[in-house]
């Protein structure tokens, strides 16, 4: 028994060690700091994909904080030293980088920090293959500010647009986004452009300029994280501020600026979708695929998105928006939220109402028919019972036979039988032996309009007398 217990314990220990070894380790190296909206959206997108995978992953998340601190050589060297000490014994299965500074950091230090480790980048601006320096173990998804799509939307919403004021700065991302904008506007000379850069202005000076812009212009916000004093600003503060003080609509390239009291909109990048794409590539690598077999995704996932409050503020009709545009922050509408339920319920009520009308109509018609039938029956019954000198005898036909069904008081007086004595009897009961009538059933069937004939009739007493007999068929619904 002792040996068996020791063996069981050994098995448990081995299994535990095996499970640990199977857990893949992923480093997410972010260019910026935690709580920076774009970075947080990227990480959320990655987690949304990785956490749905049946395998367990060890996620190690690091931040370079290069938005608040300039990524100068001595700063990057300090980060490298910190990361080495923190992860000296760690072997990562995949490294994910977000934005340009993190990618540059990994590419420059790849051989001595992450040798042979697959790398996936996302959120990289102004991408060219030269950024990878020939490293075949790196792939990813680029971030491209869709200035063209955003300006196309603005021109569609503002037909009299003549000038664009571009807000930018001297951060790494700011320079790259500004280069994209400059390239676009160089090809579209009909639009006059003016660049307001954080390298040239303080925050207060920018605010003052935005208050007095001409009516035929818009603001294109690219970046403004530092002004010429070196002060850092959060997008949660700066975008609503610029939008609030601006006398004209503000557009941009990123959906994170669709904060309350933020931009009108544009053809926007979404950090969440970039993060999802990077995580999908990561899973492919962990399943054994080579980075060389996963091409860099050069199509930045953008969507036309606008803010409802800003449309209202500037009197922009939603009907003028490009087809498929997503409207954010729209007030809650019961109809828009539950239109399918409302329509289904309305259709059901309409069908039920029509059914009620049809059934009511049928009931009314049936009651009218029943009332008319009762009136006719009462009239005939009155005649039937009042005629003492006329005999009304009703026969019921069943196949080729007939039997008495009704026998009027006049018939009782003429033939001498009571009704109970006659009911169910054949027609021959009331006919004399010499009556040449033939088969009464066939006679009635052959003469659907009825016949009148003089016949010899027979009373209960045996007395034979002549009578004038008229037949007339009474048909039911089956004929």
CSV table of C-alpha atoms in Angstrom, one decimal:
chain,number,residue,atom,x,y,z
A,1,UNK,CA,0.0,0.0,0.0
A,2,UNK,CA,2.8,2.4,0.8
A,3,UNK,CA,4.4,1.9,-2.6
A,4,UNK,CA,1.1,2.6,-4.3
A,5,UNK,CA,0.6,5.9,-2.5
A,6,UNK,CA,4.1,7.0,-3.5
A,7,UNK,CA,3.4,6.1,-7.1
A,8,UNK,CA,0.1,8.1,-7.1
A,9,UNK,CA,1.8,11.1,-5.7
A,10,UNK,CA,4.6,10.9,-8.3
A,11,UNK,CA,2.0,10.7,-11.1
A,12,UNK,CA,0.2,13.9,-9.8
A,13,UNK,CA,3.5,15.7,-9.6
A,14,UNK,CA,4.4,14.7,-13.2
A,15,UNK,CA,1.0,15.8,-14.5
A,16,UNK,CA,1.3,19.2,-12.8
A,17,UNK,CA,4.7,19.8,-14.3
A,18,UNK,CA,3.4,18.7,-17.7
A,19,UNK,CA,0.5,21.2,-17.6
A,20,UNK,CA,2.8,24.0,-16.7
A,21,UNK,CA,5.1,23.2,-19.6
A,22,UNK,CA,2.2,23.3,-22.0
A,23,UNK,CA,1.1,26.8,-21.0
A,24,UNK,CA,2.4,29.2,-23.7
A,25,UNK,CA,4.0,32.4,-22.6
A,26,UNK,CA,3.2,35.6,-24.5
A,27,UNK,CA,4.9,39.0,-23.9
A,28,UNK,CA,2.8,42.0,-24.9
A,29,UNK,CA,5.1,45.0,-25.1
A,30,UNK,CA,3.2,48.3,-25.4
A,31,UNK,CA,4.8,51.5,-26.6
A,32,UNK,CA,2.7,53.6,-24.3
A,33,UNK,CA,1.3,53.5,-20.8
A,34,UNK,CA,-1.6,51.7,-19.2
A,35,UNK,CA,-4.8,53.8,-19.2
A,36,UNK,CA,-3.8,55.3,-22.6
A,37,UNK,CA,-7.1,54.6,-24.5
A,38,UNK,CA,-5.6,53.3,-27.7
A,39,UNK,CA,-3.2,50.9,-25.9
A,40,UNK,CA,-6.0,49.6,-23.6
A,41,UNK,CA,-8.2,49.0,-26.6
A,42,UNK,CA,-5.4,47.0,-28.3
A,43,UNK,CA,-4.9,44.8,-25.2
A,44,UNK,CA,-8.7,44.3,-24.8
A,45,UNK,CA,-8.9,43.1,-28.4
A,46,UNK,CA,-6.0,40.6,-27.9
A,47,UNK,CA,-7.5,39.2,-24.7
A,48,UNK,CA,-11.0,38.8,-26.4
A,49,UNK,CA,-9.4,36.4,-28.8
A,50,UNK,CA,-6.8,34.6,-26.6
A,51,UNK,CA,-9.3,34.0,-23.8
A,52,UNK,CA,-11.7,32.2,-26.1
A,53,UNK,CA,-9.0,29.7,-27.2
A,54,UNK,CA,-9.2,26.4,-25.3
A,55,UNK,CA,-5.5,26.5,-24.4
A,56,UNK,CA,-4.1,28.5,-21.5
A,57,UNK,CA,-1.7,31.3,-22.0
A,58,UNK,CA,0.6,33.2,-19.6
A,59,UNK,CA,0.2,36.8,-20.6
A,60,UNK,CA,3.1,39.2,-19.5
A,61,UNK,CA,2.2,42.8,-20.2
A,62,UNK,CA,4.8,45.5,-20.2
A,63,UNK,CA,4.6,49.3,-20.9
A,64,UNK,CA,7.4,51.5,-22.3
A,65,UNK,CA,5.5,54.7,-21.4
A,66,UNK,CA,7.1,56.5,-24.5
A,67,UNK,CA,4.2,58.9,-24.9
A,68,UNK,CA,5.0,60.6,-21.6
A,69,UNK,CA,8.8,60.1,-21.8
A,70,UNK,CA,10.7,60.6,-25.0
A,71,UNK,CA,12.2,57.4,-26.3
A,72,UNK,CA,15.8,58.6,-26.3
A,73,UNK,CA,18.7,56.1,-26.3
A,74,UNK,CA,19.5,56.3,-22.6
A,75,UNK,CA,15.8,55.8,-21.7
A,76,UNK,CA,15.5,52.8,-24.0
A,77,UNK,CA,18.7,51.3,-22.5
A,78,UNK,CA,17.2,51.7,-19.1
A,79,UNK,CA,14.1,49.9,-20.2
A,80,UNK,CA,16.2,47.1,-21.6
A,81,UNK,CA,18.0,46.6,-18.3
A,82,UNK,CA,14.7,46.6,-16.4
A,83,UNK,CA,13.2,44.0,-18.7
A,84,UNK,CA,16.3,41.8,-18.6
A,85,UNK,CA,16.2,41.7,-14.8
A,86,UNK,CA,12.5,41.0,-14.7
A,87,UNK,CA,12.4,38.3,-17.3
A,88,UNK,CA,16.0,36.8,-17.1
A,89,UNK,CA,14.7,33.3,-16.7
A,90,UNK,CA,11.7,33.7,-19.0
A,91,UNK,CA,11.5,32.2,-22.5
A,92,UNK,CA,8.6,33.7,-24.5
A,93,UNK,CA,6.8,31.7,-27.2
A,94,UNK,CA,5.6,34.9,-29.0
A,95,UNK,CA,6.2,38.6,-28.5
A,96,UNK,CA,3.4,41.0,-29.5
A,97,UNK,CA,4.4,44.7,-29.9
A,98,UNK,CA,2.0,47.6,-30.1
A,99,UNK,CA,2.8,50.8,-32.0
A,100,UNK,CA,6.1,51.9,-33.5
A,101,UNK,CA,8.4,52.4,-30.5
A,102,UNK,CA,7.8,48.9,-29.2
A,103,UNK,CA,8.5,47.4,-32.6
A,104,UNK,CA,11.7,49.4,-33.1
A,105,UNK,CA,12.8,48.4,-29.6
A,106,UNK,CA,12.4,44.7,-30.3
A,107,UNK,CA,13.9,44.8,-33.8
A,108,UNK,CA,17.0,46.7,-32.6
A,109,UNK,CA,17.5,44.2,-29.7
A,110,UNK,CA,16.1,41.1,-31.2
A,111,UNK,CA,19.3,39.0,-31.3
A,112,UNK,CA,20.3,39.4,-27.7
A,113,UNK,CA,16.8,39.8,-26.1
A,114,UNK,CA,14.4,37.6,-28.1
A,115,UNK,CA,16.5,35.3,-30.4
A,116,UNK,CA,14.4,33.1,-32.7
A,117,UNK,CA,11.2,34.2,-31.0
A,118,UNK,CA,8.3,35.0,-33.4
A,119,UNK,CA,7.1,38.6,-33.2
A,120,UNK,CA,3.7,40.1,-34.1
A,121,UNK,CA,3.3,43.8,-34.3
A,122,UNK,CA,0.1,46.0,-34.5
A,123,UNK,CA,-0.7,49.7,-34.5
A,124,UNK,CA,2.4,50.5,-36.5
A,125,UNK,CA,2.2,53.7,-38.5
A,126,UNK,CA,4.0,54.6,-41.8
A,127,UNK,CA,5.0,51.0,-42.2
A,128,UNK,CA,7.6,49.8,-44.7
A,129,UNK,CA,9.4,46.4,-44.8
A,130,UNK,CA,12.6,48.2,-44.0
A,131,UNK,CA,11.4,48.7,-40.4
A,132,UNK,CA,11.9,44.9,-39.9
A,133,UNK,CA,15.5,45.0,-41.0
A,134,UNK,CA,15.3,41.7,-42.9
A,135,UNK,CA,14.0,39.8,-39.8
A,136,UNK,CA,11.9,36.9,-41.2
A,137,UNK,CA,10.5,36.1,-37.8
A,138,UNK,CA,8.3,39.2,-37.6
A,139,UNK,CA,4.8,39.8,-39.0
A,140,UNK,CA,1.8,41.9,-38.0
A,141,UNK,CA,-0.9,44.4,-38.9
A,142,UNK,CA,-0.2,48.0,-39.8
A,143,UNK,CA,-2.2,51.1,-38.7
A,144,UNK,CA,-2.8,53.5,-41.5
A,145,UNK,CA,-4.6,56.8,-40.8
A,146,UNK,CA,-7.2,56.9,-43.5
A,147,UNK,CA,-6.9,60.7,-44.2
A,148,UNK,CA,-8.4,60.2,-47.7
A,149,UNK,CA,-11.5,58.4,-46.4
A,150,UNK,CA,-12.0,61.0,-43.6
A,151,UNK,CA,-11.6,64.0,-45.9
A,152,UNK,CA,-14.0,62.4,-48.5
A,153,UNK,CA,-16.6,62.1,-45.7
A,154,UNK,CA,-16.0,65.7,-44.6
A,155,UNK,CA,-16.4,67.0,-48.2
A,156,UNK,CA,-19.6,65.0,-48.5
A,157,UNK,CA,-21.0,66.5,-45.3
A,158,UNK,CA,-19.7,70.0,-46.0
A,159,UNK,CA,-19.9,70.8,-49.7
A,160,UNK,CA,-18.5,74.3,-49.2
A,161,UNK,CA,-15.3,73.0,-47.5
A,162,UNK,CA,-12.2,75.1,-48.6
A,163,UNK,CA,-9.6,74.8,-45.8
A,164,UNK,CA,-8.4,72.1,-43.4
A,165,UNK,CA,-6.6,72.9,-40.1
A,166,UNK,CA,-4.4,69.9,-39.2
A,167,UNK,CA,-3.5,69.4,-35.5
A,168,UNK,CA,-0.3,67.5,-35.0
A,169,UNK,CA,2.8,67.2,-32.8
A,170,UNK,CA,6.4,66.0,-32.8
A,171,UNK,CA,5.9,62.6,-31.2
A,172,UNK,CA,6.9,59.5,-33.2
A,173,UNK,CA,3.3,58.8,-34.1
A,174,UNK,CA,2.6,62.5,-34.8
A,175,UNK,CA,5.4,62.7,-37.3
A,176,UNK,CA,4.3,59.6,-39.1
A,177,UNK,CA,0.6,60.6,-39.3
A,178,UNK,CA,1.5,64.1,-40.4
A,179,UNK,CA,3.6,62.6,-43.3
A,180,UNK,CA,0.6,60.6,-44.4
A,181,UNK,CA,-1.6,63.8,-44.3
A,182,UNK,CA,1.0,65.8,-46.2
A,183,UNK,CA,1.2,63.2,-48.9
A,184,UNK,CA,-2.5,63.2,-49.3
A,185,UNK,CA,-3.0,67.0,-49.4
A,186,UNK,CA,-0.1,67.3,-51.9
A,187,UNK,CA,-2.4,65.5,-54.3
A,188,UNK,CA,-5.5,67.5,-53.4
A,189,UNK,CA,-4.5,71.1,-54.0
A,190,UNK,CA,-8.0,72.4,-54.1
A,191,UNK,CA,-8.1,72.2,-50.3
A,192,UNK,CA,-6.0,74.7,-48.5
A,193,UNK,CA,-4.2,73.3,-45.4
A,194,UNK,CA,-2.7,74.8,-42.3
A,195,UNK,CA,-0.7,72.8,-39.8
A,196,UNK,CA,-1.0,73.5,-36.1
A,197,UNK,CA,1.9,71.6,-34.4
A,198,UNK,CA,2.6,71.1,-30.7
A,199,UNK,CA,6.2,71.9,-31.7
A,200,UNK,CA,5.2,75.5,-32.4
A,201,UNK,CA,2.3,76.3,-30.0
A,202,UNK,CA,1.3,75.9,-26.4
A,203,UNK,CA,-2.0,74.4,-25.5
A,204,UNK,CA,-3.5,77.8,-24.8
A,205,UNK,CA,-2.3,79.2,-28.1
A,206,UNK,CA,-3.9,76.3,-30.0
A,207,UNK,CA,-7.2,76.8,-28.1
A,208,UNK,CA,-7.1,80.5,-29.1
A,209,UNK,CA,-6.7,79.7,-32.8
A,210,UNK,CA,-9.5,77.1,-32.8
A,211,UNK,CA,-12.0,79.7,-31.5
A,212,UNK,CA,-11.8,81.9,-34.6
A,213,UNK,CA,-11.6,79.5,-37.6
A,214,UNK,CA,-13.4,80.4,-40.9
A,215,UNK,CA,-16.9,78.9,-41.5
A,216,UNK,CA,-15.7,77.1,-44.7
A,217,UNK,CA,-13.1,75.0,-42.8
A,218,UNK,CA,-12.8,71.9,-40.6
A,219,UNK,CA,-10.2,70.7,-38.1
A,220,UNK,CA,-8.4,67.4,-38.8
A,221,UNK,CA,-7.0,66.1,-35.4
A,222,UNK,CA,-4.0,63.8,-35.9
A,223,UNK,CA,-2.1,64.0,-32.7
A,224,UNK,CA,-1.4,66.5,-29.9
A,225,UNK,CA,0.2,64.8,-26.9
A,226,UNK,CA,2.9,67.4,-26.2
A,227,UNK,CA,3.1,71.1,-26.8
A,228,UNK,CA,6.2,73.2,-27.2
A,229,UNK,CA,6.7,73.4,-23.4
A,230,UNK,CA,7.1,69.6,-23.3
A,231,UNK,CA,3.8,69.2,-21.3
A,232,UNK,CA,2.0,65.9,-21.9
A,233,UNK,CA,-1.7,65.8,-22.5
A,234,UNK,CA,-4.2,62.9,-22.4
A,235,UNK,CA,-6.6,62.2,-25.3
A,236,UNK,CA,-9.5,62.1,-22.8
A,237,UNK,CA,-8.7,65.8,-22.0
A,238,UNK,CA,-7.3,67.2,-25.2
A,239,UNK,CA,-9.9,66.0,-27.8
A,240,UNK,CA,-13.0,67.1,-26.0
A,241,UNK,CA,-11.3,70.5,-25.3
A,242,UNK,CA,-10.4,71.1,-28.9
A,243,UNK,CA,-13.8,70.0,-30.1
A,244,UNK,CA,-15.6,72.2,-27.6
A,245,UNK,CA,-13.7,75.4,-28.4
A,246,UNK,CA,-13.5,74.9,-32.1
A,247,UNK,CA,-15.9,77.0,-34.1
A,248,UNK,CA,-16.0,74.3,-36.9
A,249,UNK,CA,-16.4,70.5,-36.9
A,250,UNK,CA,-13.4,68.3,-35.9
A,251,UNK,CA,-12.6,65.1,-37.7
A,252,UNK,CA,-9.9,62.5,-37.0
A,253,UNK,CA,-8.5,59.0,-37.9
A,254,UNK,CA,-9.2,57.1,-34.6
A,255,UNK,CA,-12.4,56.0,-33.0
A,256,UNK,CA,-11.0,56.6,-29.5
A,257,UNK,CA,-11.6,60.3,-30.1
A,258,UNK,CA,-15.4,59.6,-30.3
A,259,UNK,CA,-15.6,60.5,-26.7
A,260,UNK,CA,-18.5,62.5,-25.4
A,261,UNK,CA,-18.1,66.0,-26.8
A,262,UNK,CA,-15.3,64.7,-29.0
A,263,UNK,CA,-14.9,64.6,-32.8
A,264,UNK,CA,-17.6,64.5,-35.4
A,265,UNK,CA,-16.1,61.3,-36.8
A,266,UNK,CA,-14.2,60.1,-39.9
A,267,UNK,CA,-12.9,56.9,-41.5
A,268,UNK,CA,-11.6,55.6,-38.2
A,269,UNK,CA,-9.1,53.0,-37.0
A,270,UNK,CA,-10.2,50.9,-34.0
A,271,UNK,CA,-7.6,49.6,-31.5
A,272,UNK,CA,-9.8,46.7,-30.5
A,273,UNK,CA,-9.9,45.3,-34.0
A,274,UNK,CA,-6.2,45.8,-34.5
A,275,UNK,CA,-5.6,43.8,-31.2
A,276,UNK,CA,-7.9,41.1,-32.3
A,277,UNK,CA,-6.1,40.7,-35.6
A,278,UNK,CA,-2.7,40.5,-33.9
A,279,UNK,CA,-4.0,37.9,-31.5
A,280,UNK,CA,-5.3,35.8,-34.4
A,281,UNK,CA,-1.9,35.9,-36.0
A,282,UNK,CA,-0.3,34.9,-32.6
A,283,UNK,CA,-2.5,31.8,-32.4
A,284,UNK,CA,-1.4,30.8,-35.9
A,285,UNK,CA,2.2,31.0,-34.7
A,286,UNK,CA,1.5,29.0,-31.6
A,287,UNK,CA,0.0,26.3,-33.7
A,288,UNK,CA,3.2,25.9,-35.6
A,289,UNK,CA,2.9,28.2,-38.5
A,290,UNK,CA,6.0,30.2,-39.5
A,291,UNK,CA,6.0,34.0,-39.5
A,292,UNK,CA,7.2,33.9,-43.1
A,293,UNK,CA,3.9,32.2,-44.0
A,294,UNK,CA,1.8,34.9,-42.4
A,295,UNK,CA,2.1,38.0,-44.6
A,296,UNK,CA,2.0,41.5,-43.0
A,297,UNK,CA,-1.6,42.8,-43.2
A,298,UNK,CA,-1.3,46.2,-44.9
A,299,UNK,CA,-5.0,47.0,-44.9
A,300,UNK,CA,-5.7,48.9,-41.7
A,301,UNK,CA,-9.2,48.0,-40.6
A,302,UNK,CA,-11.2,51.2,-40.7
A,303,UNK,CA,-14.9,52.1,-40.5
A,304,UNK,CA,-17.0,55.2,-41.2
A,305,UNK,CA,-18.1,56.3,-37.7
A,306,UNK,CA,-19.7,59.5,-36.4
A,307,UNK,CA,-20.9,60.9,-33.1
A,308,UNK,CA,-24.6,61.7,-33.0
A,309,UNK,CA,-24.2,64.7,-30.6
A,310,UNK,CA,-21.8,66.4,-33.0
A,311,UNK,CA,-24.1,65.8,-35.9
A,312,UNK,CA,-26.8,67.6,-34.0
A,313,UNK,CA,-24.4,70.4,-32.9
A,314,UNK,CA,-23.4,71.3,-36.4
A,315,UNK,CA,-26.7,70.5,-38.1
A,316,UNK,CA,-25.5,67.7,-40.2
A,317,UNK,CA,-28.3,65.5,-41.6
A,318,UNK,CA,-27.7,61.8,-41.1
A,319,UNK,CA,-29.1,61.2,-44.5
A,320,UNK,CA,-26.0,62.7,-46.0
A,321,UNK,CA,-23.6,60.2,-44.4
A,322,UNK,CA,-21.8,57.6,-46.5
A,323,UNK,CA,-23.7,54.4,-46.8
A,324,UNK,CA,-23.0,52.0,-43.9
A,325,UNK,CA,-21.8,54.7,-41.5
A,326,UNK,CA,-22.0,53.8,-37.8
A,327,UNK,CA,-23.6,56.4,-35.6
A,328,UNK,CA,-22.3,56.3,-32.0
A,329,UNK,CA,-23.8,57.8,-28.8
A,330,UNK,CA,-27.3,58.0,-30.4
A,331,UNK,CA,-30.1,58.5,-27.8
A,332,UNK,CA,-31.9,55.4,-26.9
A,333,UNK,CA,-34.8,54.6,-29.2
A,334,UNK,CA,-37.3,51.9,-28.4
A,335,UNK,CA,-38.2,51.5,-32.0
A,336,UNK,CA,-34.5,51.2,-33.3
A,337,UNK,CA,-33.6,48.9,-30.5
A,338,UNK,CA,-36.6,46.6,-30.8
A,339,UNK,CA,-37.9,47.2,-34.3
A,340,UNK,CA,-38.0,43.5,-35.1
A,341,UNK,CA,-40.1,42.8,-32.0
A,342,UNK,CA,-42.4,45.7,-32.7
A,343,UNK,CA,-42.9,44.7,-36.3
A,344,UNK,CA,-43.4,41.0,-35.4
A,345,UNK,CA,-45.9,42.0,-32.7
A,346,UNK,CA,-47.7,44.4,-35.0
A,347,UNK,CA,-47.9,41.8,-37.8
A,348,UNK,CA,-49.3,39.2,-35.3
A,349,UNK,CA,-51.9,41.7,-34.0
A,350,UNK,CA,-52.9,42.5,-37.6
A,351,UNK,CA,-53.3,38.8,-38.5
A,352,UNK,CA,-55.3,38.2,-35.4
A,353,UNK,CA,-57.5,41.2,-36.1
A,354,UNK,CA,-58.2,40.0,-39.6
A,355,UNK,CA,-59.0,36.6,-38.2
A,356,UNK,CA,-61.4,38.1,-35.7
A,357,UNK,CA,-63.1,40.1,-38.5
A,358,UNK,CA,-63.5,37.0,-40.7
A,359,UNK,CA,-64.8,34.9,-37.7
A,360,UNK,CA,-67.1,37.7,-36.7
A,361,UNK,CA,-68.5,38.0,-40.2
A,362,UNK,CA,-69.0,34.3,-40.4
A,363,UNK,CA,-70.8,34.3,-37.0
A,364,UNK,CA,-73.1,37.2,-38.1
A,365,UNK,CA,-73.9,35.4,-41.4
A,366,UNK,CA,-74.6,32.1,-39.6
A,367,UNK,CA,-76.8,33.8,-37.1
A,368,UNK,CA,-78.8,35.5,-39.8
A,369,UNK,CA,-79.1,32.2,-41.7
A,370,UNK,CA,-80.2,30.4,-38.5
A,371,UNK,CA,-82.7,33.2,-37.7
A,372,UNK,CA,-84.1,33.0,-41.3
A,373,UNK,CA,-84.3,29.2,-41.0
A,374,UNK,CA,-86.1,29.4,-37.7
A,375,UNK,CA,-88.6,31.9,-39.1
A,376,UNK,CA,-89.2,29.6,-42.1
A,377,UNK,CA,-89.5,26.6,-39.9
A,378,UNK,CA,-92.0,28.4,-37.6
A,379,UNK,CA,-94.0,29.5,-40.6
A,380,UNK,CA,-94.1,26.0,-42.1
A,381,UNK,CA,-94.9,24.5,-38.7
A,382,UNK,CA,-97.8,26.9,-38.3
A,383,UNK,CA,-99.1,25.9,-41.7
A,384,UNK,CA,-98.4,22.3,-41.0
A,385,UNK,CA,-100.4,22.3,-37.8
A,386,UNK,CA,-103.1,24.6,-38.9
A,387,UNK,CA,-104.2,22.8,-42.0
A,388,UNK,CA,-106.8,20.2,-40.8
A,389,UNK,CA,-108.1,19.5,-44.3
A,390,UNK,CA,-104.7,18.9,-45.8
A,391,UNK,CA,-102.4,16.1,-44.9
A,392,UNK,CA,-98.7,16.9,-44.8
A,393,UNK,CA,-96.6,13.7,-44.7
A,394,UNK,CA,-92.8,14.0,-44.7
A,395,UNK,CA,-90.7,10.9,-45.7
A,396,UNK,CA,-87.1,10.4,-45.0
A,397,UNK,CA,-85.1,8.7,-47.8
A,398,UNK,CA,-82.3,6.4,-46.9
A,399,UNK,CA,-80.8,4.8,-50.0
A,400,UNK,CA,-83.7,3.2,-51.9
A,401,UNK,CA,-86.1,3.0,-49.0
A,402,UNK,CA,-88.4,5.7,-47.4
A,403,UNK,CA,-90.1,6.0,-44.0
A,404,UNK,CA,-92.5,8.5,-42.5
A,405,UNK,CA,-90.7,11.3,-40.7
A,406,UNK,CA,-93.4,13.8,-40.0
A,407,UNK,CA,-97.2,13.4,-39.8
A,408,UNK,CA,-99.4,16.6,-39.5
A,409,UNK,CA,-102.5,17.0,-37.5
A,410,UNK,CA,-104.5,17.2,-40.8
A,411,UNK,CA,-103.0,13.8,-41.8
A,412,UNK,CA,-104.1,12.3,-38.5
A,413,UNK,CA,-107.7,13.6,-39.1
A,414,UNK,CA,-107.8,12.3,-42.7
A,415,UNK,CA,-106.1,8.9,-42.3
A,416,UNK,CA,-107.2,8.1,-38.7
A,417,UNK,CA,-103.7,7.3,-37.5
A,418,UNK,CA,-101.9,9.0,-34.7
A,419,UNK,CA,-98.4,10.4,-35.4
A,420,UNK,CA,-96.7,7.9,-33.2
A,421,UNK,CA,-98.4,5.0,-35.1
A,422,UNK,CA,-97.1,6.2,-38.5
A,423,UNK,CA,-93.6,7.4,-37.8
A,424,UNK,CA,-91.0,5.1,-39.4
A,425,UNK,CA,-93.6,3.3,-41.5
A,426,UNK,CA,-93.2,2.8,-45.3
A,427,UNK,CA,-95.2,4.8,-47.8
A,428,UNK,CA,-97.4,1.8,-48.7
A,429,UNK,CA,-99.1,2.1,-45.3
A,430,UNK,CA,-101.2,5.0,-46.7
A,431,UNK,CA,-101.7,3.7,-50.2
A,432,UNK,CA,-104.5,1.5,-51.4
A,433,UNK,CA,-103.5,-1.8,-53.0
A,434,UNK,CA,-104.7,-0.7,-56.4
A,435,UNK,CA,-102.6,2.6,-56.3
A,436,UNK,CA,-100.4,2.6,-59.4
A,437,UNK,CA,-97.6,4.8,-58.1
A,438,UNK,CA,-94.7,2.5,-58.6
A,439,UNK,CA,-91.5,3.0,-56.6
A,440,UNK,CA,-92.0,6.2,-54.6
A,441,UNK,CA,-88.3,6.7,-54.1
A,442,UNK,CA,-87.5,6.5,-57.7
A,443,UNK,CA,-90.4,8.7,-58.6
A,444,UNK,CA,-89.2,11.5,-56.3
A,445,UNK,CA,-85.6,11.2,-57.5
A,446,UNK,CA,-86.7,11.3,-61.2
A,447,UNK,CA,-88.9,14.4,-60.6
A,448,UNK,CA,-86.7,16.8,-58.6
A,449,UNK,CA,-89.3,19.6,-59.1
A,450,UNK,CA,-92.1,17.5,-57.7
A,451,UNK,CA,-95.2,15.9,-59.2
A,452,UNK,CA,-99.0,16.1,-58.6
A,453,UNK,CA,-101.1,13.0,-59.1
A,454,UNK,CA,-104.5,11.5,-58.1
A,455,UNK,CA,-104.0,8.3,-56.1
A,456,UNK,CA,-106.2,5.8,-54.2
A,457,UNK,CA,-105.4,6.2,-50.5
A,458,UNK,CA,-106.1,4.0,-47.5
A,459,UNK,CA,-107.4,5.0,-44.0
A,460,UNK,CA,-106.6,3.1,-40.8
A,461,UNK,CA,-110.2,1.8,-40.9
A,462,UNK,CA,-109.6,0.2,-44.3
A,463,UNK,CA,-111.6,2.7,-46.2
A,464,UNK,CA,-110.2,3.6,-49.6
A,465,UNK,CA,-110.6,7.1,-50.9
A,466,UNK,CA,-109.2,9.1,-53.8
A,467,UNK,CA,-106.9,12.0,-53.0
A,468,UNK,CA,-104.7,14.5,-54.9
A,469,UNK,CA,-101.1,13.9,-53.9
A,470,UNK,CA,-98.3,16.4,-54.5
A,471,UNK,CA,-94.7,15.5,-53.9
A,472,UNK,CA,-91.8,18.0,-53.4
A,473,UNK,CA,-88.2,17.1,-52.4
A,474,UNK,CA,-86.7,18.8,-49.3
A,475,UNK,CA,-82.9,18.6,-49.8
A,476,UNK,CA,-80.2,18.9,-47.2
A,477,UNK,CA,-76.7,20.4,-47.7
A,478,UNK,CA,-75.5,17.2,-49.3
A,479,UNK,CA,-78.4,17.3,-51.9
